[in-house]
Coordinates of C-alpha atoms in Angstrom, one line a residue:
Chain A
M762 CA -56.8 -180.0 -220.1
F763 CA -60.3 -179.6 -221.9
N764 CA -63.4 -178.5 -220.2
R765 CA -65.5 -182.0 -220.0
F766 CA -68.5 -180.9 -218.0
T767 CA -70.5 -178.9 -220.7
P768 CA -71.8 -180.9 -223.2
R769 CA -70.7 -180.6 -226.7
I770 CA -73.5 -180.1 -229.3
M771 CA -71.2 -179.5 -232.1
P772 CA -69.5 -182.6 -233.7
G773 CA -65.8 -182.5 -234.8
F774 CA -64.0 -181.3 -232.0
G775 CA -61.5 -184.3 -232.1
L776 CA -61.2 -184.2 -235.5
S777 CA -60.7 -180.5 -236.0
L778 CA -58.5 -179.8 -233.0
G779 CA -56.4 -182.9 -233.4
Y780 CA -55.8 -181.8 -237.1
T781 CA -55.0 -178.3 -236.1
I782 CA -52.5 -179.5 -233.6
F783 CA -50.9 -181.9 -235.9
Y784 CA -50.4 -179.9 -238.8
L785 CA -49.2 -176.9 -236.7
S786 CA -46.7 -179.0 -235.2
L787 CA -45.4 -180.5 -238.6
I788 CA -45.3 -177.1 -240.3
V789 CA -44.3 -174.6 -237.2
L790 CA -43.4 -176.2 -234.2
I791 CA -41.2 -179.0 -235.1
P792 CA -39.0 -176.6 -237.7
F793 CA -39.0 -174.0 -235.0
S794 CA -37.7 -176.6 -232.0
A795 CA -34.5 -176.8 -234.5
L796 CA -34.0 -173.0 -234.2
F797 CA -33.4 -173.6 -230.5
T798 CA -31.5 -177.2 -230.7
K799 CA -29.2 -175.4 -233.0
T800 CA -28.4 -172.6 -231.4
F801 CA -27.5 -174.2 -228.0
S802 CA -25.6 -177.1 -230.1
G803 CA -22.8 -174.2 -230.4
S804 CA -20.6 -173.2 -227.4
W805 CA -22.1 -170.4 -225.3
A806 CA -19.0 -168.6 -226.5
H807 CA -19.8 -168.8 -230.1
I808 CA -23.4 -167.8 -229.6
W809 CA -22.5 -164.6 -227.9
E810 CA -19.8 -164.2 -230.6
S811 CA -22.4 -164.5 -233.3
I812 CA -25.2 -162.2 -231.8
S813 CA -22.8 -159.6 -230.4
E814 CA -19.8 -159.3 -232.9
P815 CA -20.0 -155.2 -234.5
R816 CA -21.2 -156.5 -237.7
V817 CA -24.5 -157.8 -236.2
L818 CA -24.7 -155.0 -233.5
A819 CA -24.8 -152.7 -236.2
S820 CA -27.3 -154.6 -238.4
Y821 CA -29.5 -154.6 -235.1
K822 CA -29.3 -150.5 -234.8
L823 CA -30.2 -150.4 -238.5
S824 CA -32.8 -152.6 -238.5
F825 CA -34.6 -151.8 -235.4
G826 CA -33.7 -148.1 -235.6
V827 CA -35.1 -147.7 -239.5
S828 CA -38.1 -149.7 -238.9
F829 CA -39.2 -147.7 -236.0
L830 CA -38.8 -144.4 -237.9
A831 CA -40.8 -146.0 -240.6
A832 CA -43.4 -147.2 -238.3
L833 CA -43.7 -143.8 -236.8
V834 CA -43.9 -142.3 -240.2
N835 CA -46.7 -144.9 -240.9
G836 CA -48.5 -144.1 -238.0
F837 CA -48.9 -140.3 -239.0
F838 CA -49.9 -140.7 -242.7
G839 CA -52.0 -143.9 -241.8
L840 CA -53.9 -142.2 -239.4
I841 CA -54.5 -139.6 -241.9
T842 CA -55.4 -142.1 -244.4
A843 CA -57.6 -144.0 -242.2
W844 CA -59.5 -141.4 -241.2
V845 CA -59.9 -139.7 -244.5
L846 CA -61.0 -143.4 -246.1
A847 CA -63.6 -144.0 -243.1
R848 CA -65.3 -140.4 -242.8
Y849 CA -65.2 -138.7 -246.3
E850 CA -66.8 -139.3 -249.4
F851 CA -64.7 -138.2 -252.5
P852 CA -64.5 -139.4 -256.1
G853 CA -61.9 -142.5 -256.3
R854 CA -62.5 -143.4 -252.6
R855 CA -62.9 -147.0 -253.3
F856 CA -59.8 -147.0 -255.6
V857 CA -57.7 -145.5 -252.8
D858 CA -59.3 -148.1 -250.3
A859 CA -58.1 -150.9 -252.5
L860 CA -54.5 -149.2 -253.1
V861 CA -53.9 -149.2 -249.3
D862 CA -53.6 -153.0 -249.7
L863 CA -51.0 -153.3 -252.5
P864 CA -48.0 -153.3 -250.2
F865 CA -49.5 -156.5 -248.9
A866 CA -50.5 -158.1 -252.2
L867 CA -47.5 -157.1 -254.0
P868 CA -44.5 -159.7 -253.5
T869 CA -41.5 -157.8 -251.8
A870 CA -39.0 -158.6 -254.7
V871 CA -41.1 -156.5 -256.9
A872 CA -41.7 -153.9 -254.5
G873 CA -37.9 -154.0 -254.1
I874 CA -36.9 -153.8 -257.5
A875 CA -39.4 -150.9 -258.5
L876 CA -38.5 -148.8 -255.4
T877 CA -35.1 -148.9 -256.8
A878 CA -35.7 -148.0 -260.1
L879 CA -37.5 -144.8 -258.8
Y880 CA -35.2 -144.0 -256.1
S881 CA -31.8 -144.5 -257.6
T882 CA -30.0 -141.3 -258.9
N883 CA -31.0 -142.1 -262.1
G884 CA -34.7 -142.9 -261.3
P885 CA -37.3 -140.2 -261.4
I886 CA -37.5 -139.3 -257.6
G887 CA -34.2 -140.4 -256.9
S888 CA -32.6 -137.7 -259.5
F889 CA -35.0 -134.9 -258.6
L890 CA -33.8 -135.5 -254.8
F891 CA -30.2 -135.7 -255.8
E892 CA -29.7 -132.7 -258.1
H893 CA -32.2 -130.6 -255.8
F894 CA -31.3 -131.5 -252.0
N895 CA -28.0 -133.5 -252.6
L896 CA -29.6 -136.4 -251.1
R897 CA -28.8 -139.9 -252.1
V898 CA -31.9 -142.3 -251.2
A899 CA -31.2 -145.9 -253.0
Y900 CA -28.3 -147.6 -251.2
T901 CA -28.3 -145.7 -248.1
P902 CA -30.2 -146.3 -244.7
L903 CA -32.8 -143.6 -246.3
G904 CA -33.4 -146.2 -249.0
I905 CA -34.2 -149.0 -246.2
F906 CA -36.5 -146.4 -244.8
V907 CA -38.6 -146.0 -248.2
A908 CA -39.0 -149.9 -248.4
L909 CA -39.9 -150.3 -244.8
T910 CA -42.5 -147.0 -245.1
F911 CA -44.1 -149.0 -248.1
I912 CA -44.6 -152.2 -246.8
G913 CA -46.1 -151.1 -243.3
L914 CA -48.5 -148.8 -244.6
P915 CA -51.6 -151.1 -244.5
F916 CA -50.9 -152.2 -241.0
V917 CA -51.9 -149.0 -239.5
V918 CA -54.4 -148.2 -241.8
R919 CA -56.3 -151.4 -241.2
T920 CA -56.1 -151.5 -238.0
L921 CA -57.6 -147.8 -237.5
Q922 CA -60.1 -148.2 -240.2
P923 CA -62.7 -150.3 -238.2
V924 CA -61.9 -148.7 -235.1
I925 CA -62.9 -145.1 -236.5
L926 CA -65.9 -146.5 -238.1
D927 CA -66.7 -147.9 -234.6
L928 CA -66.5 -144.8 -232.7
H929 CA -69.6 -143.6 -231.1
A930 CA -71.6 -140.5 -232.9
D931 CA -73.2 -139.2 -229.8
V932 CA -69.9 -138.5 -227.9
E933 CA -69.0 -136.1 -230.8
E934 CA -72.1 -134.7 -231.2
A935 CA -72.2 -134.1 -227.3
A936 CA -68.8 -132.4 -227.5
A937 CA -70.2 -130.0 -230.1
C938 CA -73.3 -129.5 -228.5
L939 CA -71.4 -128.4 -225.2
G940 CA -69.1 -126.0 -227.2
A941 CA -66.2 -127.7 -228.0
T942 CA -64.4 -126.9 -231.4
R943 CA -63.7 -129.5 -233.8
W944 CA -60.0 -129.5 -232.7
Q945 CA -60.6 -130.1 -229.0
T946 CA -63.3 -132.7 -230.1
F947 CA -60.7 -134.4 -231.7
T948 CA -57.6 -134.2 -229.7
R949 CA -59.7 -134.8 -226.1
I950 CA -62.3 -137.2 -227.2
I951 CA -61.4 -138.6 -230.7
L952 CA -57.5 -139.0 -230.4
P953 CA -58.1 -140.7 -226.9
A954 CA -60.2 -143.3 -228.5
L955 CA -58.0 -144.0 -231.3
L956 CA -54.5 -144.3 -229.4
P957 CA -54.8 -147.9 -228.8
A958 CA -55.4 -148.8 -232.0
L959 CA -52.9 -146.3 -233.5
G960 CA -50.4 -148.0 -231.2
T961 CA -51.1 -151.6 -232.0
G962 CA -50.9 -150.5 -235.8
I963 CA -47.4 -148.7 -235.2
M964 CA -46.3 -151.8 -233.4
L965 CA -47.7 -154.2 -236.2
A966 CA -45.8 -152.0 -238.8
F967 CA -42.8 -152.1 -236.9
G968 CA -42.9 -156.0 -236.4
R969 CA -43.1 -156.3 -240.0
A970 CA -40.5 -153.9 -240.9
V971 CA -37.8 -155.5 -238.6
G972 CA -38.1 -158.9 -240.4
E973 CA -38.8 -157.7 -243.8
Y974 CA -36.2 -158.9 -246.5
G975 CA -37.5 -158.9 -250.1
S976 CA -38.0 -155.2 -250.5
V977 CA -34.8 -153.9 -248.9
V978 CA -32.1 -155.8 -250.0
F979 CA -32.8 -154.5 -253.7
I980 CA -32.6 -150.7 -252.4
A981 CA -30.2 -151.1 -249.3
G982 CA -26.9 -151.9 -250.9
N983 CA -26.0 -154.1 -248.4
L984 CA -22.4 -152.6 -247.2
P985 CA -21.4 -154.2 -243.8
L986 CA -21.8 -152.0 -240.8
K987 CA -23.6 -149.5 -242.9
T988 CA -26.7 -151.0 -244.9
E989 CA -26.9 -154.1 -244.0
I990 CA -30.1 -155.4 -242.3
T991 CA -30.2 -158.3 -239.8
P992 CA -32.5 -160.9 -241.8
L993 CA -29.3 -160.8 -244.6
L994 CA -26.8 -161.6 -241.9
I995 CA -28.7 -164.7 -241.3
I996 CA -28.4 -165.7 -244.8
T997 CA -24.7 -164.6 -244.9
K998 CA -23.9 -166.9 -242.0
L999 CA -25.9 -169.6 -243.7
E1000 CA -24.1 -169.1 -246.7
Q1001 CA -20.9 -169.7 -244.5
Y1002 CA -22.3 -173.0 -243.2
D1003 CA -22.3 -171.1 -239.8
Y1004 CA -25.9 -173.0 -238.9
S1005 CA -25.4 -172.1 -234.9
G1006 CA -24.7 -168.8 -235.7
A1007 CA -27.6 -168.2 -237.8
A1008 CA -29.8 -169.9 -235.8
A1009 CA -28.3 -167.6 -232.8
I1010 CA -29.2 -164.6 -234.7
G1011 CA -32.5 -166.2 -235.7
L1012 CA -33.4 -166.8 -231.9
A1013 CA -32.3 -162.9 -231.0
M1014 CA -34.7 -161.8 -233.9
L1015 CA -37.5 -164.1 -232.6
L1016 CA -37.2 -163.1 -229.0
A1017 CA -37.4 -159.3 -230.1
S1018 CA -40.2 -160.2 -232.2
F1019 CA -41.9 -161.9 -228.9
V1020 CA -41.6 -158.6 -227.0
I1021 CA -43.2 -156.7 -229.8
L1022 CA -46.0 -159.1 -229.7
L1023 CA -46.3 -158.9 -226.0
L1024 CA -46.4 -155.2 -226.4
V1025 CA -49.3 -155.4 -228.7
N1026 CA -51.1 -157.8 -226.4
L1027 CA -50.8 -155.5 -223.6
I1028 CA -52.1 -152.5 -225.9
Q1029 CA -54.9 -154.7 -226.8
W1030 CA -55.9 -155.9 -223.0
W1031 CA -55.3 -152.3 -221.7
N1032 CA -58.0 -151.3 -224.5
D1033 CA -60.0 -154.1 -223.8
K1034 CA -60.3 -153.2 -220.0
R1035 CA -60.9 -149.7 -220.7
T1036 CA -63.8 -150.1 -223.1
A1037 CA -65.2 -152.8 -220.9
H1038 CA -65.4 -150.0 -218.2
D1039 CA -66.8 -147.7 -220.5
T1040 CA -69.9 -149.8 -221.3
E1041 CA -70.5 -150.3 -217.7
E1042 CA -70.8 -146.5 -217.3
N1043 CA -73.3 -146.6 -220.2
Chain B
M1103 CA -54.4 -157.8 -237.1
G1104 CA -56.4 -155.8 -239.4
A1105 CA -54.4 -156.7 -242.6
F1106 CA -55.4 -159.9 -242.7
T1107 CA -58.9 -160.5 -241.3
N1108 CA -62.3 -159.5 -242.2
S1109 CA -62.4 -156.8 -239.4
R1110 CA -63.2 -153.8 -241.8
A1111 CA -66.0 -156.0 -243.2
L1112 CA -67.3 -157.0 -239.8
A1113 CA -67.1 -153.2 -238.8
S1114 CA -68.9 -152.0 -241.8
A1115 CA -71.7 -154.6 -241.4
R1116 CA -72.6 -153.0 -238.1
H1117 CA -72.9 -149.9 -239.4
I1118 CA -75.7 -150.2 -242.1
A1119 CA -77.9 -147.6 -240.5
D1120 CA -75.3 -145.4 -240.2
P1121 CA -76.7 -141.8 -240.7
Q1122 CA -74.9 -139.2 -243.0
P1123 CA -72.4 -137.7 -240.7
T1124 CA -73.7 -134.6 -239.0
N1125 CA -71.7 -131.0 -239.0
A1126 CA -70.9 -132.1 -235.6
R1127 CA -68.9 -134.9 -236.7
T1128 CA -67.2 -133.6 -239.4
E1129 CA -64.6 -131.1 -240.3
P1130 CA -64.6 -127.7 -242.3
V1131 CA -64.1 -128.2 -246.2
W1132 CA -60.8 -126.8 -246.2
I1133 CA -59.5 -129.7 -243.6
R1134 CA -61.5 -132.3 -245.5
A1135 CA -59.6 -131.1 -248.9
T1136 CA -56.2 -130.9 -247.2
L1137 CA -56.5 -134.4 -245.6
I1138 CA -57.7 -136.0 -248.9
A1139 CA -54.7 -134.2 -250.6
I1140 CA -52.4 -135.9 -248.3
T1141 CA -53.5 -139.0 -248.6
F1142 CA -53.5 -138.9 -252.6
A1143 CA -50.2 -137.4 -252.3
F1144 CA -48.6 -140.1 -249.7
L1145 CA -50.3 -143.2 -251.7
G1146 CA -49.8 -141.7 -254.9
V1147 CA -45.8 -141.2 -254.3
F1148 CA -45.2 -144.0 -252.3
I1149 CA -47.8 -146.9 -253.5
L1150 CA -49.2 -146.2 -256.8
W1151 CA -45.7 -144.5 -258.5
P1152 CA -43.8 -147.9 -257.8
L1153 CA -46.7 -150.1 -259.1
L1154 CA -46.8 -148.2 -262.4
T1155 CA -43.0 -148.1 -262.5
V1156 CA -42.8 -152.1 -262.8
F1157 CA -45.4 -151.8 -266.0
H1158 CA -43.4 -148.8 -267.2
E1159 CA -39.9 -150.5 -267.0
G1160 CA -41.1 -153.8 -268.2
F1161 CA -42.3 -152.4 -271.4
S1162 CA -39.5 -150.0 -271.7
K1163 CA -37.8 -152.3 -274.6
G1164 CA -41.1 -152.5 -276.4
F1165 CA -43.8 -155.0 -276.6
G1166 CA -42.0 -157.4 -278.7
F1167 CA -39.4 -157.8 -275.8
Y1168 CA -41.8 -158.2 -273.4
V1169 CA -43.3 -161.0 -275.0
E1170 CA -40.0 -162.7 -275.9
T1171 CA -39.2 -162.9 -272.4
F1172 CA -41.9 -165.2 -271.6
K1173 CA -40.5 -167.4 -274.3
D1174 CA -37.6 -167.9 -272.3
P1175 CA -37.2 -171.5 -271.1
I1176 CA -35.8 -170.7 -267.5
T1177 CA -38.7 -168.1 -267.2
I1178 CA -41.2 -170.5 -268.3
K1179 CA -39.9 -173.0 -265.7
S1180 CA -39.6 -170.3 -263.2
I1181 CA -43.7 -169.5 -263.9
E1182 CA -44.3 -173.5 -263.6
L1183 CA -42.4 -174.0 -260.4
T1184 CA -44.0 -171.1 -258.8
L1185 CA -47.6 -172.4 -260.1
L1186 CA -47.0 -175.7 -258.6
T1187 CA -45.8 -174.4 -255.3
A1188 CA -49.0 -172.2 -255.0
A1189 CA -51.0 -175.6 -255.8
I1190 CA -49.8 -177.7 -253.4
A1191 CA -49.2 -174.8 -250.4
V1192 CA -52.8 -173.1 -250.4
P1193 CA -55.0 -176.4 -250.3
L1194 CA -52.9 -177.6 -247.6
N1195 CA -53.4 -174.2 -245.7
T1196 CA -57.0 -174.1 -246.7
V1197 CA -58.0 -177.3 -245.0
F1198 CA -55.8 -176.4 -242.1
G1199 CA -57.8 -173.0 -242.0
L1200 CA -60.8 -174.6 -242.2
A1201 CA -60.0 -177.2 -239.5
A1202 CA -58.6 -174.7 -236.9
A1203 CA -61.6 -172.2 -237.3
W1204 CA -64.0 -175.1 -236.7
A1205 CA -62.2 -176.1 -233.7
L1206 CA -61.6 -172.4 -232.5
T1207 CA -65.0 -171.0 -232.8
R1208 CA -67.5 -174.1 -232.2
F1209 CA -65.8 -175.0 -229.1
K1210 CA -64.3 -173.4 -225.7
F1211 CA -61.0 -175.3 -224.6
R1212 CA -58.3 -174.6 -222.4
G1213 CA -55.2 -173.3 -224.1
R1214 CA -57.6 -172.1 -227.0
Q1215 CA -55.8 -168.6 -226.6
L1216 CA -52.3 -170.0 -227.1
L1217 CA -53.4 -171.9 -230.2
I1218 CA -54.4 -168.7 -232.0
A1219 CA -51.2 -167.0 -231.1
L1220 CA -49.1 -170.3 -232.2
I1221 CA -51.3 -170.2 -235.5
D1222 CA -50.1 -166.4 -236.1
L1223 CA -46.5 -166.9 -235.1
P1224 CA -45.4 -167.3 -238.9
L1225 CA -46.9 -163.8 -239.4
W1226 CA -44.8 -162.6 -236.6
V1227 CA -41.2 -163.7 -237.8
S1228 CA -39.0 -162.8 -240.7
P1229 CA -39.4 -164.6 -243.9
V1230 CA -35.8 -165.5 -243.7
I1231 CA -36.4 -167.2 -240.3
G1232 CA -39.3 -169.0 -242.2
G1233 CA -36.5 -170.5 -244.5
L1234 CA -33.7 -170.8 -241.9
I1235 CA -35.8 -173.3 -239.8
Y1236 CA -36.0 -175.8 -242.4
I1237 CA -32.3 -175.4 -243.3
L1238 CA -31.6 -176.2 -239.8
L1239 CA -33.7 -179.2 -239.6
F1240 CA -33.0 -180.5 -243.2
G1241 CA -29.7 -178.8 -244.5
R1242 CA -26.5 -180.7 -244.9
H1243 CA -25.6 -179.8 -241.6
G1244 CA -29.0 -179.7 -240.1
T1245 CA -30.6 -181.9 -237.6
I1246 CA -32.0 -184.5 -239.7
G1247 CA -29.9 -183.7 -243.0
P1248 CA -27.1 -186.4 -242.8
W1249 CA -30.0 -189.1 -242.4
L1250 CA -32.0 -187.6 -245.3
M1251 CA -28.3 -187.6 -247.3
D1252 CA -28.0 -191.3 -246.6
H1253 CA -31.4 -192.3 -247.8
N1254 CA -31.1 -189.8 -250.8
I1255 CA -33.9 -187.7 -250.1
Q1256 CA -33.6 -184.4 -251.0
I1257 CA -35.7 -181.6 -249.2
V1258 CA -33.8 -178.4 -249.0
F1259 CA -32.7 -176.6 -252.6
A1260 CA -35.4 -178.7 -253.9
L1261 CA -39.5 -178.6 -254.7
P1262 CA -40.3 -180.3 -251.0
G1263 CA -38.3 -177.4 -249.2
I1264 CA -39.9 -174.4 -251.5
V1265 CA -43.1 -175.7 -250.8
L1266 CA -42.4 -176.3 -246.9
A1267 CA -41.2 -172.7 -246.6
T1268 CA -44.2 -171.1 -248.7
T1269 CA -46.5 -173.2 -246.6
F1270 CA -45.0 -171.8 -243.3
V1271 CA -44.9 -168.3 -244.5
T1272 CA -48.6 -168.4 -245.7
F1273 CA -49.6 -170.7 -242.9
P1274 CA -52.2 -168.5 -241.1
F1275 CA -53.8 -166.7 -243.8
V1276 CA -57.2 -168.9 -244.2
A1277 CA -57.5 -169.6 -240.5
R1278 CA -57.2 -165.9 -239.9
S1279 CA -59.6 -164.6 -242.2
L1280 CA -62.6 -167.5 -241.0
I1281 CA -62.0 -167.2 -237.3
P1282 CA -63.5 -163.5 -236.9
L1283 CA -66.2 -164.4 -239.4
M1284 CA -67.5 -167.8 -237.8
E1285 CA -67.2 -166.2 -234.6
A1286 CA -69.4 -163.4 -235.5
Q1287 CA -71.7 -165.6 -237.6
G1288 CA -72.3 -168.2 -234.4
H1289 CA -73.9 -171.7 -235.0
A1290 CA -77.4 -171.4 -234.5
E1291 CA -78.2 -172.9 -237.9
E1292 CA -75.6 -175.6 -237.2
E1293 CA -77.3 -176.4 -234.0
A1294 CA -80.7 -176.3 -235.8
A1295 CA -79.6 -178.7 -238.6
L1296 CA -78.2 -181.1 -235.8
T1297 CA -81.5 -181.6 -234.0
L1298 CA -83.2 -182.2 -237.3
G1299 CA -80.9 -185.2 -237.7
A1300 CA -78.0 -183.9 -240.1
N1301 CA -74.6 -185.7 -239.6
G1302 CA -71.4 -183.5 -238.8
W1303 CA -70.3 -183.3 -242.3
Q1304 CA -73.6 -182.6 -243.8
V1305 CA -73.7 -179.6 -241.6
F1306 CA -70.3 -178.5 -242.5
F1307 CA -70.7 -178.9 -246.5
R1308 CA -74.2 -177.8 -246.5
I1309 CA -74.6 -175.4 -243.9
T1310 CA -71.1 -173.7 -242.5
L1311 CA -69.2 -173.8 -245.8
P1312 CA -71.8 -172.1 -248.0
K1313 CA -72.1 -169.6 -245.0
V1314 CA -68.4 -169.0 -245.1
K1315 CA -67.6 -169.0 -248.6
W1316 CA -66.8 -165.2 -249.2
G1317 CA -64.5 -165.2 -246.1
L1318 CA -62.9 -168.4 -247.4
L1319 CA -62.2 -166.9 -250.7
Y1320 CA -61.1 -163.9 -249.0
G1321 CA -58.5 -165.8 -247.1
I1322 CA -57.5 -168.3 -250.0
I1323 CA -57.0 -164.9 -252.2
L1324 CA -54.6 -163.5 -249.8
C1325 CA -52.8 -167.0 -249.1
N1326 CA -52.4 -167.8 -252.9
A1327 CA -51.2 -164.0 -253.4
R1328 CA -48.4 -164.6 -250.6
A1329 CA -47.5 -168.0 -251.9
M1330 CA -46.8 -166.8 -255.7
G1331 CA -44.8 -163.8 -254.3
E1332 CA -42.7 -165.1 -251.4
F1333 CA -39.2 -164.2 -251.7
G1334 CA -37.3 -164.3 -248.2
A1335 CA -38.3 -167.8 -246.9
V1336 CA -37.9 -169.1 -250.7
S1337 CA -34.7 -167.5 -251.0
V1338 CA -33.3 -169.3 -248.2
V1339 CA -34.2 -172.7 -248.9
S1340 CA -34.2 -172.9 -252.9
G1341 CA -30.6 -173.1 -253.5
H1342 CA -31.0 -170.8 -256.5
I1343 CA -30.4 -173.7 -259.3
R1344 CA -31.3 -171.9 -262.5
G1345 CA -34.2 -173.5 -264.2
K1346 CA -34.9 -175.8 -261.6
T1347 CA -35.4 -174.1 -258.1
N1348 CA -36.1 -170.7 -258.8
T1349 CA -39.7 -169.4 -258.4
M1350 CA -40.6 -166.3 -260.4
P1351 CA -39.5 -164.0 -257.4
L1352 CA -36.1 -165.4 -257.3
H1353 CA -36.0 -165.4 -261.2
I1354 CA -36.8 -161.5 -261.2
E1355 CA -33.6 -161.2 -258.8
I1356 CA -31.3 -162.9 -260.8
L1357 CA -32.3 -161.0 -264.0
Y1358 CA -32.0 -158.0 -262.3
N1359 CA -28.9 -158.5 -260.6
E1360 CA -27.6 -159.7 -264.3
Y1361 CA -28.7 -156.1 -265.2
Q1362 CA -31.3 -157.4 -267.6
F1363 CA -33.9 -154.7 -266.1
A1364 CA -36.4 -155.1 -268.7
A1365 CA -36.7 -158.7 -268.2
A1366 CA -37.1 -158.4 -264.7
F1367 CA -39.7 -156.0 -264.6
A1368 CA -41.5 -157.8 -267.6
V1369 CA -41.7 -160.9 -265.0
A1370 CA -42.5 -158.4 -262.3
S1371 CA -45.4 -157.0 -264.5
L1372 CA -46.8 -160.6 -264.1
L1373 CA -46.7 -160.8 -260.4
S1374 CA -48.1 -156.9 -260.2
L1375 CA -50.9 -158.2 -262.3
L1376 CA -51.5 -161.1 -259.7
A1377 CA -51.3 -158.6 -256.7
L1378 CA -54.0 -156.3 -258.9
I1379 CA -56.4 -159.2 -259.6
T1380 CA -55.9 -160.0 -255.7
L1381 CA -56.7 -156.8 -254.8
F1382 CA -59.9 -156.7 -256.7
L1383 CA -61.7 -160.1 -255.5
K1384 CA -60.3 -159.0 -252.0
T1385 CA -62.5 -155.9 -252.2
Y1386 CA -65.2 -158.0 -254.0
S1387 CA -65.3 -160.6 -251.2
E1388 CA -65.1 -158.2 -248.5
S1389 CA -67.8 -156.4 -249.4
R1390 CA -69.9 -160.0 -249.9
T1391 CA -68.7 -160.9 -246.4
A1392 CA -70.3 -157.7 -245.1
Q1393 CA -73.5 -158.2 -246.9
Q1394 CA -73.8 -162.0 -245.6
L1395 CA -73.2 -160.8 -242.3
R1396 CA -75.8 -158.0 -242.3
E1397 CA -78.2 -160.6 -243.8
A1398 CA -77.3 -162.8 -240.7
Q1399 CA -78.0 -160.0 -238.4
E1400 CA -81.3 -159.1 -240.1
L1401 CA -82.5 -162.7 -239.7
T1402 CA -81.7 -162.7 -235.9
I1403 CA -83.4 -159.5 -235.6
V1404 CA -86.7 -160.8 -237.0
S1405 CA -86.3 -164.2 -235.2
K1406 CA -86.0 -162.0 -232.0

């Protein structure tokens, strides 16, 4: 399977690759195989029932719908944040830059209880929204949206930032020289160059949001058919000792993740092809 | 995957000689001010405020109560369990990360892309699935659960299960931070050392390791932060036995659900502090990585 014709200069190929595959199998691949064997240890009828009962269907709609909305909002604010951090100098820039990673470093349970305290009707933001707009955030889908927006932001910003730094100055300067307004340069030159990274970032935030558990369970309220997310249903099934049902929902989510992963790779592949084309022209 | 790799450090290393933005590359002052204001407002409300809330609520019953929380033996036990779990999971994933990065950046072989994708897998699945797979394998009705029961070996609802789930969730972090860095650095120095008669381990310990130390630190820091804070996966396999299998995040959940809010936030503030230290070290190691890369690039330019 390996290319044996080029002589290897560096030592340790067998050891490092062997250990990598061994450890990967032990921690990831073998346990993952249980997901398949357990799912198909149940009858087809049971699998189908597990992944299509109304409560589960309602959870897909909620998990995927709210995650997508949160990812889009992150796309908008993430683009602004990444742009500001990459292009502008202002006091506190380094602090803001470090702050972007907080949702990534902060344990999800901590984020969950902090957001719930803020957005419940007696919390500072929650009480304001409730009194002035009659809006309940905690224990509604809106609360889930807030939590998923919180955890998704770094994915968009960190995907876009290096791409903005890598933009070629001369293209923008040429556009300005040829009389384009800054807005025209942005919409016709910069935005098209950023779109693949923006798409990747949004899909990454979406993928993370769909599987998110810790920050959501506290703020969601977890009412069946209303505010119950899919990962929570897996835990519910496990608590009822319905292993094959839990495995089936897990497998359904896994397939969804693969589709997302595939989309991200397609975006990246399309972008690589496009930039390769650009370099040839240069 | 920007959030897990050094791609930003790599990008900024490429831009040492970037001139000040000219007028053609920037926006009018009022637009700049508006965009900066939006950034501050959005991050302020969505990120900084929740962080401050943790400390505010943690100290809401006074400093005395705060200190008292950490004298509770069950809280102490949860802290010990969290530290122990990280102390096992992080070194395991560090050794793996070094081996994987060596194999993937020093050699070209078929299936390399597939291997990278498989290493990323734990980042893609829900943490709940990360716990689920171990229950399906080792649980009472799991594939080898009955056999384990007959031999009196406990994996789920005990330390081994918690360590496994944590290892799974934090699996790719070290590998992920090393692969792009080692790819960018190349291995000319290593080859030179080999020609001069060094053996493989000497090359690894004296050349590669010092070359990647900041990137490695970056990966270990992220891995550790996630290991100590993991909730979903650990929640599935822990069994929530009070004072026995509850890590800090699970202990926070229990305190919170029992309406002991101040105590829950006090424990949460400790994890938040860890997150802040993580961010600080991460920012520092990122700038060091960028510097190391720059030096390496200057060397290449000189030698050309």
